[in-house]
mmCIF file of C-alpha atoms and ligand atoms in Angstrom:
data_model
loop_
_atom_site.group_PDB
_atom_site.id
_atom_site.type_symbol
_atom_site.label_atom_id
_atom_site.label_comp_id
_atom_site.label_asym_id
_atom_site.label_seq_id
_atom_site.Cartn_x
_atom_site.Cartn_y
_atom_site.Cartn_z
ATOM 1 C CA UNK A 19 0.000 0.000 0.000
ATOM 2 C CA UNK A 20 1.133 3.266 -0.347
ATOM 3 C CA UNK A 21 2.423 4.798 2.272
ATOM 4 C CA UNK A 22 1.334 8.454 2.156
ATOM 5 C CA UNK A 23 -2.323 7.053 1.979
ATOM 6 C CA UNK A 24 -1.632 5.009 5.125
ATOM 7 C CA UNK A 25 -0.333 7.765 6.702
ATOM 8 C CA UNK A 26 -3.468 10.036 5.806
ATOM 9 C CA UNK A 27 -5.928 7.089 6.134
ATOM 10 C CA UNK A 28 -4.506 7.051 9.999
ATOM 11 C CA UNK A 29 -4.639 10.712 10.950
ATOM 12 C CA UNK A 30 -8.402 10.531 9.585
ATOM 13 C CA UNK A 31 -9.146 8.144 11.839
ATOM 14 C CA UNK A 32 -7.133 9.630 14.772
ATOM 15 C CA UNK A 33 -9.003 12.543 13.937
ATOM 16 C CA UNK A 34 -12.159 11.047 14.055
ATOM 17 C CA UNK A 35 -12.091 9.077 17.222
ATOM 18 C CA UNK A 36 -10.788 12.783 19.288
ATOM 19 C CA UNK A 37 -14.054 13.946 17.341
ATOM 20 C CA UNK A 38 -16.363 11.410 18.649
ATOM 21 C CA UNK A 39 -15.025 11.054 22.224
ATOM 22 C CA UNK A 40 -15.162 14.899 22.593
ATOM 23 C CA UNK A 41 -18.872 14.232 21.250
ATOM 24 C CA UNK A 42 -20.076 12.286 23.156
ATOM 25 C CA UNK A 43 -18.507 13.371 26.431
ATOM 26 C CA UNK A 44 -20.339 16.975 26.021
ATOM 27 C CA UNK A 45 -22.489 17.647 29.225
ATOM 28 C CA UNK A 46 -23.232 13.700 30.009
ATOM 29 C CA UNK A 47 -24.480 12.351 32.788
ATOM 30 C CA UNK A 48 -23.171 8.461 34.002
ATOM 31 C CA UNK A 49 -26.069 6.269 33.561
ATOM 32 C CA UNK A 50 -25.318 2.630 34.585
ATOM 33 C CA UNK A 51 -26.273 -0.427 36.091
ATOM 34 C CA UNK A 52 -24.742 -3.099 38.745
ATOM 35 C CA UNK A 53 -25.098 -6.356 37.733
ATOM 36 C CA UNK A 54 -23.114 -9.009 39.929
ATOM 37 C CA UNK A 55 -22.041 -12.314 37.683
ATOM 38 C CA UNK A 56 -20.183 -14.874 40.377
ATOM 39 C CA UNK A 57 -18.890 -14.529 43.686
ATOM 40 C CA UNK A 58 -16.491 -11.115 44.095
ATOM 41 C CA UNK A 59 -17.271 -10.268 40.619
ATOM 42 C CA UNK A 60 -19.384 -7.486 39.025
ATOM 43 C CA UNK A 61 -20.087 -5.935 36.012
ATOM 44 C CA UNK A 62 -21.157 -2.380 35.434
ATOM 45 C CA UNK A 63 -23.202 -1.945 32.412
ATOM 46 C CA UNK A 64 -24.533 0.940 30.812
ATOM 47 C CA UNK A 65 -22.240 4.131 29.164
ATOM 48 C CA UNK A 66 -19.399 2.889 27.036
ATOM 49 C CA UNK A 67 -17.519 -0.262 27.588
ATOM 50 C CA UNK A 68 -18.178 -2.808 30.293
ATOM 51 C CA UNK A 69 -16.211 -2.363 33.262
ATOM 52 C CA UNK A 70 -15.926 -5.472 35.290
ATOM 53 C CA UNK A 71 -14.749 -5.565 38.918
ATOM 54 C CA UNK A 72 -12.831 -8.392 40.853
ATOM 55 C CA UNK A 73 -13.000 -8.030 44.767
ATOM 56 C CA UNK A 74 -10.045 -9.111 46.615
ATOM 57 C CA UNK A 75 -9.093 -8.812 50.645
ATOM 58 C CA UNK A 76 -6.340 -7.103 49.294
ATOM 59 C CA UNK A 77 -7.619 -4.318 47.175
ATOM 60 C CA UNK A 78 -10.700 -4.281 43.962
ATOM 61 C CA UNK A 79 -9.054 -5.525 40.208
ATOM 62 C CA UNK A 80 -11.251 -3.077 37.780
ATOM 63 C CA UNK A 81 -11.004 -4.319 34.299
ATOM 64 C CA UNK A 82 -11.919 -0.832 32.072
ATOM 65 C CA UNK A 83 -12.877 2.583 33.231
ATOM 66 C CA UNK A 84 -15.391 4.207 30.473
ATOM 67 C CA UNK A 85 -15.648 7.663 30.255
ATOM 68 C CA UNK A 86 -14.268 10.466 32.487
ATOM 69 C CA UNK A 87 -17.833 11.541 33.248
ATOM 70 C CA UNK A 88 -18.546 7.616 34.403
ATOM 71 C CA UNK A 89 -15.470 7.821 36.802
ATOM 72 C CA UNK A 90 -17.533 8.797 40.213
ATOM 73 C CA UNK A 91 -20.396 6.295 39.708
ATOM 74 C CA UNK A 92 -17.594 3.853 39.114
ATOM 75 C CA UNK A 93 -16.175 4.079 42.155
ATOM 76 C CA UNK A 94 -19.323 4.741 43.892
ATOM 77 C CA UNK A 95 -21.020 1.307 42.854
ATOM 78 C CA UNK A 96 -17.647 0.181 43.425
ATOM 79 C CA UNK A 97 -17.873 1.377 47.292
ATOM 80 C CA UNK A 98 -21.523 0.185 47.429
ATOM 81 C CA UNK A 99 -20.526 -3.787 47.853
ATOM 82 C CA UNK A 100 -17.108 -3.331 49.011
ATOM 83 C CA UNK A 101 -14.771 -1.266 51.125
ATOM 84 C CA UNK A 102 -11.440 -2.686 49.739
ATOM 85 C CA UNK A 103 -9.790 0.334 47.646
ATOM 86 C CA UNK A 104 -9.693 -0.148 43.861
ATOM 87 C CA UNK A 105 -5.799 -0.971 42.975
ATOM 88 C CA UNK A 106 -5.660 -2.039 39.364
ATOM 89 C CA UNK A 107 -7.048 -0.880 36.647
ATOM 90 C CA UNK A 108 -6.418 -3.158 33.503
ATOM 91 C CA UNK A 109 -7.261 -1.293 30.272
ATOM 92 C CA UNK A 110 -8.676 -4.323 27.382
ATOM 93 C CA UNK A 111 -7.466 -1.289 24.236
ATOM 94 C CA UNK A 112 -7.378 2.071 23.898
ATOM 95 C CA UNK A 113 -10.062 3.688 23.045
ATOM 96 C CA UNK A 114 -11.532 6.386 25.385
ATOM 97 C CA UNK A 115 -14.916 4.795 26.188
ATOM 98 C CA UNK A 116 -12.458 2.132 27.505
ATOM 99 C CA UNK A 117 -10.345 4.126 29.367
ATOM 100 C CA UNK A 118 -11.684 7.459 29.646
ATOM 101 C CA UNK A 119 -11.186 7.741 33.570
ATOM 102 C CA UNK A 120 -7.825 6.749 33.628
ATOM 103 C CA UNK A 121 -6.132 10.064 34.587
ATOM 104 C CA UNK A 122 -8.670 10.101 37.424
ATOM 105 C CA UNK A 123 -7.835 6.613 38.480
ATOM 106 C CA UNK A 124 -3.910 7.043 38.045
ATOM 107 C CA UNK A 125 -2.855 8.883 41.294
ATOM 108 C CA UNK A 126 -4.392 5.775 43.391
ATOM 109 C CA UNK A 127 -4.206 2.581 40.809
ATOM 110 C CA UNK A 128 -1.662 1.054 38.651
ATOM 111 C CA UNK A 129 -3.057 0.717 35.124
ATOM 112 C CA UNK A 130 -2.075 -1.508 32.753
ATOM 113 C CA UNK A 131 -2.712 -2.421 29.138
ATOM 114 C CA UNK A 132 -0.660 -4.106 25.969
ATOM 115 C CA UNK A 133 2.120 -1.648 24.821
ATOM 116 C CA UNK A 134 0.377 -1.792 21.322
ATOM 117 C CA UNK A 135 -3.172 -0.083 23.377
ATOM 118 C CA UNK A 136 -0.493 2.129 25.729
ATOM 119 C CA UNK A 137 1.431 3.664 22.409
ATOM 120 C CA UNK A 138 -1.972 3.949 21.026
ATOM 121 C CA UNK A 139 -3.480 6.179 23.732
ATOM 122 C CA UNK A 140 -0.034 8.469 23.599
ATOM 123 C CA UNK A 141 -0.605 8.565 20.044
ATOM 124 C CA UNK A 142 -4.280 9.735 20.187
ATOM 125 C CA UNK A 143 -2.887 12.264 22.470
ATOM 126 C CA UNK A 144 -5.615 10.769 25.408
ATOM 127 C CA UNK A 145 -5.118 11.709 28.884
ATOM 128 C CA UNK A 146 -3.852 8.612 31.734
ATOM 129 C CA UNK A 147 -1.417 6.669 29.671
ATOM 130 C CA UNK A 148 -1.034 3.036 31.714
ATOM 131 C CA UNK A 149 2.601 2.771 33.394
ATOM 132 C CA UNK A 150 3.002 -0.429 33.399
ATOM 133 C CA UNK A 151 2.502 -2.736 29.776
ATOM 134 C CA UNK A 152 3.033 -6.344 28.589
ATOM 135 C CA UNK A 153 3.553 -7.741 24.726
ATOM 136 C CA UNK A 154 2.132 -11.447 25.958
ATOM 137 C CA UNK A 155 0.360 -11.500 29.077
ATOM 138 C CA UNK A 156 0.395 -10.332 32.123
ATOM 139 C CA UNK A 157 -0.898 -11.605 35.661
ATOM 140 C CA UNK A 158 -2.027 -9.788 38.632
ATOM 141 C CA UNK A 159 -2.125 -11.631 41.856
ATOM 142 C CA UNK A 160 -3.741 -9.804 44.938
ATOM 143 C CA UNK A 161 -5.289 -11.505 48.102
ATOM 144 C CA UNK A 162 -4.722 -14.347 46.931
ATOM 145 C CA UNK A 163 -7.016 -14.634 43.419
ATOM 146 C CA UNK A 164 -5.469 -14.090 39.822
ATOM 147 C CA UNK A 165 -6.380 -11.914 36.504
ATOM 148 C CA UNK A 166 -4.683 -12.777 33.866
ATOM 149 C CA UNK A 167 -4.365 -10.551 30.693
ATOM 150 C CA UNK A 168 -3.576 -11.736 26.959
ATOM 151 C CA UNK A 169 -2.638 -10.481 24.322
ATOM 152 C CA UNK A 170 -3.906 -13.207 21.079
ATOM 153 C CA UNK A 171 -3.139 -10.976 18.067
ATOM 154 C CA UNK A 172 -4.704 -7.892 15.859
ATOM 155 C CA UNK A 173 -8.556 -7.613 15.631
ATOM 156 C CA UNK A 174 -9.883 -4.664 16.410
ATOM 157 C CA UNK A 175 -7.386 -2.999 17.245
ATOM 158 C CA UNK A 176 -3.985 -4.288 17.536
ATOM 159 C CA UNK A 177 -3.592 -3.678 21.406
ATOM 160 C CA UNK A 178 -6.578 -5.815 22.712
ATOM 161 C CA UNK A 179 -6.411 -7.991 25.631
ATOM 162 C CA UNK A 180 -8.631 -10.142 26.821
ATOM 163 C CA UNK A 181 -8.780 -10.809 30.839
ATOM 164 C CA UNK A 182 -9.200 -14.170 32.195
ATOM 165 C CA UNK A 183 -10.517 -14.800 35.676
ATOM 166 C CA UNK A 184 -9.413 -18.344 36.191
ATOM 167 C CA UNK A 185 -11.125 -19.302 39.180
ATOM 168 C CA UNK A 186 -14.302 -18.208 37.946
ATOM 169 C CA UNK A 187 -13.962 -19.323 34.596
ATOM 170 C CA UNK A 188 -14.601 -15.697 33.230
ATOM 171 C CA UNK A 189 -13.441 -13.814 30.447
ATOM 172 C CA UNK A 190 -14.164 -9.976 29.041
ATOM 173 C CA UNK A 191 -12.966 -9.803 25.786
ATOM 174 C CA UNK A 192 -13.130 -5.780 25.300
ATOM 175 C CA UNK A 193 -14.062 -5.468 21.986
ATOM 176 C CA UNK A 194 -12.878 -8.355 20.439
ATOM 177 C CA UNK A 195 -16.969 -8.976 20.733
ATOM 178 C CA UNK A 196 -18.867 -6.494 20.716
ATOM 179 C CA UNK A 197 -22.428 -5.634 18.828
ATOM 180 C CA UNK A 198 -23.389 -8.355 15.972
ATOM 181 C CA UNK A 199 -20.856 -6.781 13.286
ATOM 182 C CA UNK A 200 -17.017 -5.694 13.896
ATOM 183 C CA UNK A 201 -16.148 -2.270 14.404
ATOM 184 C CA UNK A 202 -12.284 -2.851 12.654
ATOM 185 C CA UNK A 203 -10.102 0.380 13.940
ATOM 186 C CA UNK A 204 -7.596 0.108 11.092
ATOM 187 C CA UNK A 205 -6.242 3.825 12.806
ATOM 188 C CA UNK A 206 -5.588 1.795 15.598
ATOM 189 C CA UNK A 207 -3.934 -1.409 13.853
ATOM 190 C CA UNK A 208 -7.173 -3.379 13.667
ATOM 191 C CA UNK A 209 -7.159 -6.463 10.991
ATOM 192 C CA UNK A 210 -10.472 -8.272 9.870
ATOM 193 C CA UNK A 211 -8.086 -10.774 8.517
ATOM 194 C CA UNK A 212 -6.519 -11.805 11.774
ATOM 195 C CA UNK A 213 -9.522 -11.135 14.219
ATOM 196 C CA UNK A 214 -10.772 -14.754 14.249
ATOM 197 C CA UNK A 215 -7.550 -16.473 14.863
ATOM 198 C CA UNK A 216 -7.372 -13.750 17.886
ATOM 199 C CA UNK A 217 -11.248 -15.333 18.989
ATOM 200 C CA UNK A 218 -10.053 -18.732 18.247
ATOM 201 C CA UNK A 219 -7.473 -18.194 20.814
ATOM 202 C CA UNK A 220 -9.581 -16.664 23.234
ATOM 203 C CA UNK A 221 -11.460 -20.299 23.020
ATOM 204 C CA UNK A 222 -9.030 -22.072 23.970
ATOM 205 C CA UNK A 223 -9.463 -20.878 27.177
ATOM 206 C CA UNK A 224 -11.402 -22.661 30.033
ATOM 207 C CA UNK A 225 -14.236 -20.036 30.918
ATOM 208 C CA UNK A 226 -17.902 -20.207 30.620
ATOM 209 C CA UNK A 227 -18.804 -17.059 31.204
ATOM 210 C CA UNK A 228 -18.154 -13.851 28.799
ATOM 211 C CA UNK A 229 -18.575 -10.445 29.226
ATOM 212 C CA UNK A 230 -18.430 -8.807 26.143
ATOM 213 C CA UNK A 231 -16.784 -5.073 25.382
ATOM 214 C CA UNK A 232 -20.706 -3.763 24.837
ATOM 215 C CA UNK A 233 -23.788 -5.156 25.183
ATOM 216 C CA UNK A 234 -24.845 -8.039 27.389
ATOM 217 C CA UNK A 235 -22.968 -10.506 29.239
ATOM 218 C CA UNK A 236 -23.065 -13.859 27.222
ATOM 219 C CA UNK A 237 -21.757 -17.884 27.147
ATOM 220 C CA UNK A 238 -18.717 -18.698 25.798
ATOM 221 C CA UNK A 239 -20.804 -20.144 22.857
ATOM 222 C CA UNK A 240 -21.472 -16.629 21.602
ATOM 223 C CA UNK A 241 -17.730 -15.793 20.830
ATOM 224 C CA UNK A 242 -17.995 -19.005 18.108
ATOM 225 C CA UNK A 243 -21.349 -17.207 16.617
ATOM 226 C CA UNK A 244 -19.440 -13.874 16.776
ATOM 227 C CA UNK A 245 -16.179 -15.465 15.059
ATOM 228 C CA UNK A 246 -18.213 -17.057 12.462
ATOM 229 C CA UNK A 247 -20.193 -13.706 11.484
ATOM 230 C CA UNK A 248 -16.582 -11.997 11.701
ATOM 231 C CA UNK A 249 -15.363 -15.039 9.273
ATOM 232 C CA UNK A 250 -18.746 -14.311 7.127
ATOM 233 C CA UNK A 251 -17.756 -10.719 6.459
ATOM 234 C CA UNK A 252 -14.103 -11.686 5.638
ATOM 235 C CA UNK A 253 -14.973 -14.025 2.967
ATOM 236 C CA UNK A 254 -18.129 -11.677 1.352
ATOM 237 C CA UNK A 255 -15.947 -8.853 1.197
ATOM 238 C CA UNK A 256 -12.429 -10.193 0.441
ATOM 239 C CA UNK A 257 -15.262 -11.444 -2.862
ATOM 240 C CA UNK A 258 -16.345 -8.010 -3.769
ATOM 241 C CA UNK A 259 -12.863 -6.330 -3.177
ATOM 242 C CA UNK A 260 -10.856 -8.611 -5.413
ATOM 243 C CA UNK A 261 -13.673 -8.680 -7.905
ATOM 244 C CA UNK A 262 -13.236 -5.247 -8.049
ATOM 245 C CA UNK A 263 -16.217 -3.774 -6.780
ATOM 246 C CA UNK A 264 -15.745 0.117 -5.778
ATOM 247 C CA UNK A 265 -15.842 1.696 -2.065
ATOM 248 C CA UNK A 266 -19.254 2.826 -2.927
ATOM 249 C CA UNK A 267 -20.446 -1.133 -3.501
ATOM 250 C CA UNK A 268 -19.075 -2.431 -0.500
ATOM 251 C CA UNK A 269 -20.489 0.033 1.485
ATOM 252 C CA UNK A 270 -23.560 -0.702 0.366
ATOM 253 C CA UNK A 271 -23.258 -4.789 1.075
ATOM 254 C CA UNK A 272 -21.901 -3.940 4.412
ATOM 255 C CA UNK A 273 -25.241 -1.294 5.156
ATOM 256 C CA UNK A 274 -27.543 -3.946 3.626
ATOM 257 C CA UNK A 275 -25.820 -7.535 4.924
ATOM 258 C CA UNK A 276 -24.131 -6.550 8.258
ATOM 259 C CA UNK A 277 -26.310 -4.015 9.435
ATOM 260 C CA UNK A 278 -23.794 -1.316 9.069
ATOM 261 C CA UNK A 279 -24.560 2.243 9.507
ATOM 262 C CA UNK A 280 -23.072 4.283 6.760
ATOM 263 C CA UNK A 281 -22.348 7.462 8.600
ATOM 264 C CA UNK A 282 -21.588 5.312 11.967
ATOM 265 C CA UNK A 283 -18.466 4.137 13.596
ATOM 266 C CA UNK A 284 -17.732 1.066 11.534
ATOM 267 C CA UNK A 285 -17.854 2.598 8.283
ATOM 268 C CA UNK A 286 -15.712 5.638 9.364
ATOM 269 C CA UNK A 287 -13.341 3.397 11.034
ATOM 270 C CA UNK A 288 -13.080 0.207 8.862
ATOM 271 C CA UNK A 289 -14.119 0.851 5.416
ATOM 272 C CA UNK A 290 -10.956 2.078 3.915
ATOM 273 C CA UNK A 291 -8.858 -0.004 6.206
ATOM 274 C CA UNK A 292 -10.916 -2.905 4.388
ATOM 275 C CA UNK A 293 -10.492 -2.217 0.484
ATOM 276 C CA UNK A 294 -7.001 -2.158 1.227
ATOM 277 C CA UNK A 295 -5.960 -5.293 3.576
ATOM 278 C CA UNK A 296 -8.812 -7.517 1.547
ATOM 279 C CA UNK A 297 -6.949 -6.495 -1.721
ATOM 280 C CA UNK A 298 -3.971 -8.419 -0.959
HETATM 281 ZN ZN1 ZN B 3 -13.121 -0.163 21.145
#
C-alpha cells in the first residue's frame, strides 16, 4: 500500500475518534447499572464499555474505566458492595470509552494495558497513559485470586487484551466482541483478517462465562457465533474487493448484509482499512 495514503488514512481516523469522544462526552451524565455475575465479581453496564470488577481482601481488580464523566459512579457502585480500595485498573485497548477515567484513576491505581493499546493512547494524544505494559500476558495476583491478561493478536485494534478470571472461569474480551458486526479500527492497527484467529485463541481458554466489550454478558458459545459472522464478512468482502467492486459497492453490502450504519463508527473506522488489507 502506499504509504502516504496510510499515513493520511490514519490521521483521519485519529481525527475522528478525538471527534467522537469529545462528542459524546459533552455535558453527560453516568447512567449505569450493577449487575453481579459470580462470587467477588461485578459488572457495570450501561455508558461505554463494560467495566468489570474483581473483589479481593487485598484491594478491587477493575477491568476498564469508560468515560471520564462515568469515573464517580464507578467508584461509587464500586464502594456500594465493598470497602477494599480499587488498585488495578487493567485497560482491554485504547479507546476512550475504555479508558476514559484513567487520569482520574492514576494517582491511586496502577493501570495496565498491551504496549500496542499504551502507544496507542499516547498517540491519540488521550489523557492517563497506563505505566506499566506487557507484549504477551500479564498476571495480577492480589489476596490471593489471579487476573490474567492476553494479548492473542490484531482484531480490532492491535492492542486488545482479553482478561481471564481463572477461578471463575470468566473472560471480558473488550471489543474483540462487541455488537453483531465488527467495528475494525484500522487507525488503531485493527485487521479483519486476523480477528478470528485472535477469537479462536480466546477459546481455547477454560471459561464459561463472557462479558463482552458492549452489550450483554453472554456464554462462551457466543464468541464461536461472533467469530463465524466476523469469518462471514471476511470471505463476502475479500469477494467483492478482489472482484473489483468500488468503495461505494461495498459500502452498500456492508449497510444492507451486516447491518452497518453508513455514517456510523464502523464505516468511518473500517471501510478504507478494508479495500485495502482484503486487496492483498
Ligand atoms: Zn473499542
Amino acid at each position: 500500500m502506499n504509504r502516504t495514503l496510510l499515513i493520511r488514512l490514519s490521521a483521519a481516523a485519529l481525527f475522528l475518534v478525538g471527534a467522537w469522544v469529545a462528542y459524546t462526552q459533552q455535558g453527560k451524565q453516568a447512567s449505569n447499572k450493577l449487575n453481579k455475575l459470580k462470587d467477588d465479581l461485578y459488572e457495570i453496564e450501561g455508558d461505554g464499555g463494560n467495566v468489570a470488577f474483581y473483589i479481593t481482601n487485598e484491594g478491587v481488580i477493575l477491568i476498564d474505566d469508560k468515560f471520564e464523566y462515568d469515573f464517580n459512579d464507578i467508584v461509587d457502585k464500586v464502594k456500594s458492595v465493598t470497602n477494599q480500595p480499587i488498585k488495578y485498573v487493567l485497560n482491554t485497548h485504547h479507546h476512550g470509552d475504555h479508558t476514559g477515567s484513567n487520569a482520574k484513576f492514576l494517582p491511586t491505581a496502577e493501570i495496565i494495558s498491551t504496549l500496542n493499546a499504551r502507544k496507542n493512547i499516547i498517540e491519540g494524544k488521550q489523557p492517563g497513559a497506563p505505566r506499566v505494559t506487557f507484549t504477551t500476558e500479564s498476571d495480577v495476583f492480589l489476596g490471593g485470586k489471579e487476573v490474567r491478561m492476553q494479548y492473542f493478536g490484531r482484531g480490532h485494534t492491535n492492542g486488545d487484551a482479553a482478561v481471564y478470571f481463572p477461578a471463575l472461569r470468566v473472560v471480558h474480551t473488550g471489543d474483540l466482541v462487541a455488537g453483531n458486526s465488527p467495528l475494525i479500527d484500522y487507525g488503531g492497527g485493527g485487521s479483519l483478517v486476523e480477528w478470528a484467529a485472535t477469537l479462536d485463541g480466546i477459546m481455547k481458554l477454560d471459561f464459561d462465562t463472557m462479558i463482552p466489550g458492549h452489550g450483554p454478558v453472554g456464554k462462551k458459545a457466543d464468541i464461536m457465533t461472533y467469530r463465524n459472522n466476523v469469518e462471514k464478512l471476511r470471505t463476502r468482502v475479500t469477494g467483492l474487493v478482489r472482484g473489483g467492486s468500488s468503495k461505494d459497492d461495498v459500502a452498500k453490502v456492508l449497510t444492507t448484509e451486516f447491518g452497518w450504519d453508513p455514517k456510523g463508527l464502523q464505516m468511518t473506522r473500517g471501510l478504507d482499512g478494508l479495500m485495502v488489507e482484503l486487496k492483498r
